[in-house]
Coordinates of N, CA, C and O in Angstrom, one line a residue:
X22 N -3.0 -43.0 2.7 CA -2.3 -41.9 3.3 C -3.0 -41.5 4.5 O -4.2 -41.5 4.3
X23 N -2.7 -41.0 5.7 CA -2.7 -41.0 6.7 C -3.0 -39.5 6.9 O -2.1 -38.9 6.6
X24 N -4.1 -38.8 7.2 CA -4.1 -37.5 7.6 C -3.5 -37.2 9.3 O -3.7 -37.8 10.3
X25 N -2.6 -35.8 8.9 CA -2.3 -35.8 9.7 C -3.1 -34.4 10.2 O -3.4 -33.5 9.5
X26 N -3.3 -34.4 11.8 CA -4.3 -32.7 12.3 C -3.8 -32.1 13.0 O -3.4 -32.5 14.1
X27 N -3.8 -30.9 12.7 CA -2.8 -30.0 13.3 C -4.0 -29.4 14.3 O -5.0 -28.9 13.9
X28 N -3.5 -29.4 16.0 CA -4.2 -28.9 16.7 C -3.4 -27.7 17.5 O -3.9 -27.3 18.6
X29 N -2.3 -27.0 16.9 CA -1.7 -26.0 17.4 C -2.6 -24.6 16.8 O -3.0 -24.3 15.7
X30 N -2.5 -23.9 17.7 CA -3.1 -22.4 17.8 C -2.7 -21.4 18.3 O -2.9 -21.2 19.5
X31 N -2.2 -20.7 17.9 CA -1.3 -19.6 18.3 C -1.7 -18.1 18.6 O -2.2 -17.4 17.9
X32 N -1.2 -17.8 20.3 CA -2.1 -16.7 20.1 C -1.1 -15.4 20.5 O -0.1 -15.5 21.3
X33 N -1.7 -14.2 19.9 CA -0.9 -13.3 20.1 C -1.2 -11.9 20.5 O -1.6 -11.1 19.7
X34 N -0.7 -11.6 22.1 CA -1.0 -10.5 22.6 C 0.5 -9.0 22.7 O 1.6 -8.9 23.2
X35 N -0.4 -8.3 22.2 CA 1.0 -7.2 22.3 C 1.5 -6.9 23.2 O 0.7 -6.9 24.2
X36 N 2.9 -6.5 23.6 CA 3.3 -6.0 24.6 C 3.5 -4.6 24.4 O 2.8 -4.1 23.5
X37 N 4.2 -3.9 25.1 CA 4.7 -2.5 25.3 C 5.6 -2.3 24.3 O 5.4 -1.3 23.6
X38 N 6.6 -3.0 23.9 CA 7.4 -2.7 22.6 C 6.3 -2.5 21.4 O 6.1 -1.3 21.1
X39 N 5.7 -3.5 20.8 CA 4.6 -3.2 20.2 C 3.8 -2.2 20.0 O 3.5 -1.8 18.9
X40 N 3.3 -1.7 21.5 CA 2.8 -0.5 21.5 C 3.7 0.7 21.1 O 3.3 1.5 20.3
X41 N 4.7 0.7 21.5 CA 5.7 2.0 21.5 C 5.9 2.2 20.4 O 6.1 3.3 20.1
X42 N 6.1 1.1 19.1 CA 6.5 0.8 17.7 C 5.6 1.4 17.3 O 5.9 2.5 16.8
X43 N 4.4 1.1 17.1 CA 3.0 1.0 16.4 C 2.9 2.9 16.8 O 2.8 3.8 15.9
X44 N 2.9 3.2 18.1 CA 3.2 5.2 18.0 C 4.2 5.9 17.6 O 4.1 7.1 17.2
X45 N 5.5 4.7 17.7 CA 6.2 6.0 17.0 C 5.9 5.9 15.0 O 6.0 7.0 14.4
X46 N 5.6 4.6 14.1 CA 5.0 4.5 13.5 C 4.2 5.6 12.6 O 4.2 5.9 11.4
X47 N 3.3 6.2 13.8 CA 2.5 6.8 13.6 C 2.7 7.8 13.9 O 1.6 8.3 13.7
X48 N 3.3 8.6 14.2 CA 3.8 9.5 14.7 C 4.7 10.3 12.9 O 4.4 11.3 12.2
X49 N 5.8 9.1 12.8 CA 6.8 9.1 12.0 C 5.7 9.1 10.2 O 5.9 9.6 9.1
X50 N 4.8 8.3 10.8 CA 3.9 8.5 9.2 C 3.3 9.6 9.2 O 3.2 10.3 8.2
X51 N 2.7 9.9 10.3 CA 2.1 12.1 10.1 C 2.8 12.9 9.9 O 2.5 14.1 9.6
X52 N 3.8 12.3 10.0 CA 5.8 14.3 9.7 C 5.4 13.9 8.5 O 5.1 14.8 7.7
X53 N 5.3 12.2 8.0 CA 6.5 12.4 6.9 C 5.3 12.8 5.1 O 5.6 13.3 4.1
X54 N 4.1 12.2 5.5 CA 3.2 12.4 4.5 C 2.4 14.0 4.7 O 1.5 14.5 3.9
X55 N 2.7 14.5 5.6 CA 2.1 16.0 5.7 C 1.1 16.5 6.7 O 0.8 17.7 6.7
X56 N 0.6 15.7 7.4 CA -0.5 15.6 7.8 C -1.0 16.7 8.8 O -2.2 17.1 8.9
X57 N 0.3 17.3 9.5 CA 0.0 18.5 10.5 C 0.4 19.8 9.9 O 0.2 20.9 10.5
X58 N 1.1 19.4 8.4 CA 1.3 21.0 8.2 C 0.1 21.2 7.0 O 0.2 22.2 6.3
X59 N -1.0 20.4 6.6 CA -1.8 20.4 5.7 C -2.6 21.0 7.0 O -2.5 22.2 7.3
X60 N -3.1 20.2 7.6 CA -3.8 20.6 8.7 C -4.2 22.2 9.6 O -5.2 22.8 10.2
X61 N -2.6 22.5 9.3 CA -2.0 23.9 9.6 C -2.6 25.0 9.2 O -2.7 26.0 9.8
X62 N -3.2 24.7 7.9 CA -3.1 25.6 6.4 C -4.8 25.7 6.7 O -5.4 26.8 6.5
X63 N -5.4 24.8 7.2 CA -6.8 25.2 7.4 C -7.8 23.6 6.8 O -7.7 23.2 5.6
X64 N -8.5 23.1 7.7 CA -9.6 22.4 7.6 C -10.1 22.0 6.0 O -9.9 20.9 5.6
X65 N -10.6 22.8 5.4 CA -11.5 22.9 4.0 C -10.2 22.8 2.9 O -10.2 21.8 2.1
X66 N -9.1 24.0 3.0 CA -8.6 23.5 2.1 C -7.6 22.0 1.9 O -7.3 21.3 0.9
X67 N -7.2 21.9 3.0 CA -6.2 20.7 3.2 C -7.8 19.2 2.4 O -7.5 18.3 1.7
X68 N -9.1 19.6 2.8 CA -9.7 18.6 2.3 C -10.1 18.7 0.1 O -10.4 17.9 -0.8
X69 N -9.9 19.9 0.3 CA -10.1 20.2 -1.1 C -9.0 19.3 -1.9 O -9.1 18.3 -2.5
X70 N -7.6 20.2 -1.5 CA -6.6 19.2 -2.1 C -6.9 17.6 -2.1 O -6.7 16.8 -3.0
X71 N -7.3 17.3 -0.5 CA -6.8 16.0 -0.9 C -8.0 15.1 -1.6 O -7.9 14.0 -1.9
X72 N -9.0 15.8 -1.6 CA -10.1 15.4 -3.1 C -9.4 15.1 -4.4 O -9.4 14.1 -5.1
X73 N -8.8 16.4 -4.6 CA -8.2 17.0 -6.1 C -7.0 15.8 -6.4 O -6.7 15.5 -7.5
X74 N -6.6 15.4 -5.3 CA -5.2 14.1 -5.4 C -5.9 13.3 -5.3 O -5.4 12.6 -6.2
X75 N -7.0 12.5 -4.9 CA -7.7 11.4 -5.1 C -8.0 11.4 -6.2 O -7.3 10.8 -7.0
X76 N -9.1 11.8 -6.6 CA -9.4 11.6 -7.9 C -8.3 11.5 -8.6 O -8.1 10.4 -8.8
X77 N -7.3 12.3 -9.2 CA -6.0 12.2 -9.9 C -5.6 10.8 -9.9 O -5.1 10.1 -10.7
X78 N -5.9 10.7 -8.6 CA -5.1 8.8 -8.5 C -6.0 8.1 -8.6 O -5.5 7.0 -8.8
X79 N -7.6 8.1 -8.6 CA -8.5 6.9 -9.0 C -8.6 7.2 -10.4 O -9.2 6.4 -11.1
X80 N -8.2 8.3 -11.1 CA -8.2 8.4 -12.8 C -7.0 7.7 -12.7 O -7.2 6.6 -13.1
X81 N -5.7 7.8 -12.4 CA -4.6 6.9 -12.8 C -4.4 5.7 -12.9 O -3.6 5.1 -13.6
X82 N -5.5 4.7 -11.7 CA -6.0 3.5 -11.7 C -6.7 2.9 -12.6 O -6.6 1.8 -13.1
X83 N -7.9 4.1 -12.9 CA -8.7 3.4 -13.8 C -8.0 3.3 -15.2 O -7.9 2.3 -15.8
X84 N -7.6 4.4 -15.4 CA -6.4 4.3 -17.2 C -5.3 3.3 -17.1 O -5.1 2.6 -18.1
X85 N -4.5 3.1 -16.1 CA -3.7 1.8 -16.5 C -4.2 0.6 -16.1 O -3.4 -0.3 -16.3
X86 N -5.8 -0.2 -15.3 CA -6.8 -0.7 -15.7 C -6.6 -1.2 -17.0 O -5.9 -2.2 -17.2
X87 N -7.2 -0.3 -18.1 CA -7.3 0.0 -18.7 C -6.8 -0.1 -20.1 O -7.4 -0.4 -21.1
X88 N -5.6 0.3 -20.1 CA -4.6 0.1 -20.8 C -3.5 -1.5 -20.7 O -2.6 -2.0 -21.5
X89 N -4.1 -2.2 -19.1 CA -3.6 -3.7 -19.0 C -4.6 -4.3 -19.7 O -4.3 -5.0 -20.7
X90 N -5.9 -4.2 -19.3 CA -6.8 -4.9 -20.2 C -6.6 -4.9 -21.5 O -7.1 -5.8 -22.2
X91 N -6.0 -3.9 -22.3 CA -6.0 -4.5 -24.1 C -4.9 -5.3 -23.7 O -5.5 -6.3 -23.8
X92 N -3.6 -5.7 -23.2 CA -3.0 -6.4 -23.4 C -3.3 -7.8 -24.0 O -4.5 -8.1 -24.1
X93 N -2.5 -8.8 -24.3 CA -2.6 -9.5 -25.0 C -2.4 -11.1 -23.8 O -2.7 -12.2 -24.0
X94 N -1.7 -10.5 -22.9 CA -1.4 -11.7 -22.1 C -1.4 -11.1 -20.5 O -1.5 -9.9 -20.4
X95 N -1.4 -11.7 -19.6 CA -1.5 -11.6 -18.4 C -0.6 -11.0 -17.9 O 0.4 -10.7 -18.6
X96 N -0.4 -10.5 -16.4 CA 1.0 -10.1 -15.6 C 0.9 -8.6 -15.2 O 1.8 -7.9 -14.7
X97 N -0.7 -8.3 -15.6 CA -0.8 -6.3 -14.7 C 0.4 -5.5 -14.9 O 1.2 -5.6 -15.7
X98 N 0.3 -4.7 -14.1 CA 1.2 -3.8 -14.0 C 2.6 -4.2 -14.2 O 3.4 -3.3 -14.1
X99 N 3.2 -5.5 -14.4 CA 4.7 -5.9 -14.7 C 4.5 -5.9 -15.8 O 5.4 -5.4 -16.5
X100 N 3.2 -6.8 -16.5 CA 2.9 -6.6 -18.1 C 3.5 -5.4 -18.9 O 4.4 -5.4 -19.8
X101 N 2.9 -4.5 -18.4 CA 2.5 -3.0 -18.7 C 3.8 -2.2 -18.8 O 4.1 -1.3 -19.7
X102 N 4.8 -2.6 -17.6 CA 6.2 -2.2 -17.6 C 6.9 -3.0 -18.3 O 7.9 -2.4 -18.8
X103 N 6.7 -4.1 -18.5 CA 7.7 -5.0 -19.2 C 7.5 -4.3 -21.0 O 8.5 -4.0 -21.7
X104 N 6.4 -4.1 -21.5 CA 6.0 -3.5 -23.1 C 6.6 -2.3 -23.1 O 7.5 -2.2 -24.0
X105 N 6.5 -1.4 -22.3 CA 6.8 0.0 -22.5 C 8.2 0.1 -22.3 O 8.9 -0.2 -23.2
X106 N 8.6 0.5 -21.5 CA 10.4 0.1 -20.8 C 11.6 -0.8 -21.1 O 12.8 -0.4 -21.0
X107 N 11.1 -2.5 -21.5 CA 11.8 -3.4 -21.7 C 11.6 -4.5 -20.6 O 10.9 -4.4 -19.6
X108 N 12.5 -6.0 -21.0 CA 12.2 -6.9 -19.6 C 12.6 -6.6 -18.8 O 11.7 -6.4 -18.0
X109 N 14.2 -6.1 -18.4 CA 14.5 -6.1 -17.7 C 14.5 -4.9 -16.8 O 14.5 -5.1 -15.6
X110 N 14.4 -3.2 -17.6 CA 14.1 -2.4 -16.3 C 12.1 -2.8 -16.0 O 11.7 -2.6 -14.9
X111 N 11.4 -3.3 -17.0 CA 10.3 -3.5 -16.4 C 10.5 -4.5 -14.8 O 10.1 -4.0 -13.7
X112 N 11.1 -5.5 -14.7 CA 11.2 -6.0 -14.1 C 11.8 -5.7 -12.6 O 11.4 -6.1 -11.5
X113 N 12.6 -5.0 -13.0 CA 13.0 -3.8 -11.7 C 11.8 -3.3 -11.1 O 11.8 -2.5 -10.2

């Protein structure tokens, strides 16, 4: 059998659409997750909270972790949905 070598290389530089996308993007991700009216509220506490919400969500990681590992067979988080819910809304 014959190798065949691929000497194609593809390169890719942004344009201005790109740019314009990637700000409004970003723009559109700071309204929509909070970011200027947390900000609003004051420095310290906007950081407190979002301590207080992290941890909440690295404890929610580590317990269903957790609760996939006793499982009996493979498939994470679809596992986990598929036992508790059923196949098919797990599968949703």
């Amino acid at each position: 059998i014959k190798k065949m070598k691929s000497k194609a290389i593809y390169h890719y530089s942004p344009g201005w659409f790109d740019i314009w996308a990637l700000g409004i993007t970003i723009v559109i991700g700071g309204q929509y997750f909070g970011w200027n009216a947390g900000l609003s509220a004051g420095f310290m506490s906007y950081l407190l909270v979002t301590l207080i919400i992290a941890s909440g969500y690295i404890s929610l990681i580590f317990s269903i972790s957790e609760i996939i590992s006793a499982l009996p067979f493979s498939g994470g988080a679809y596992g986990l949905a598929r036992c508790t819910i059923g196949y098919y809304p797990g599968f949703l």
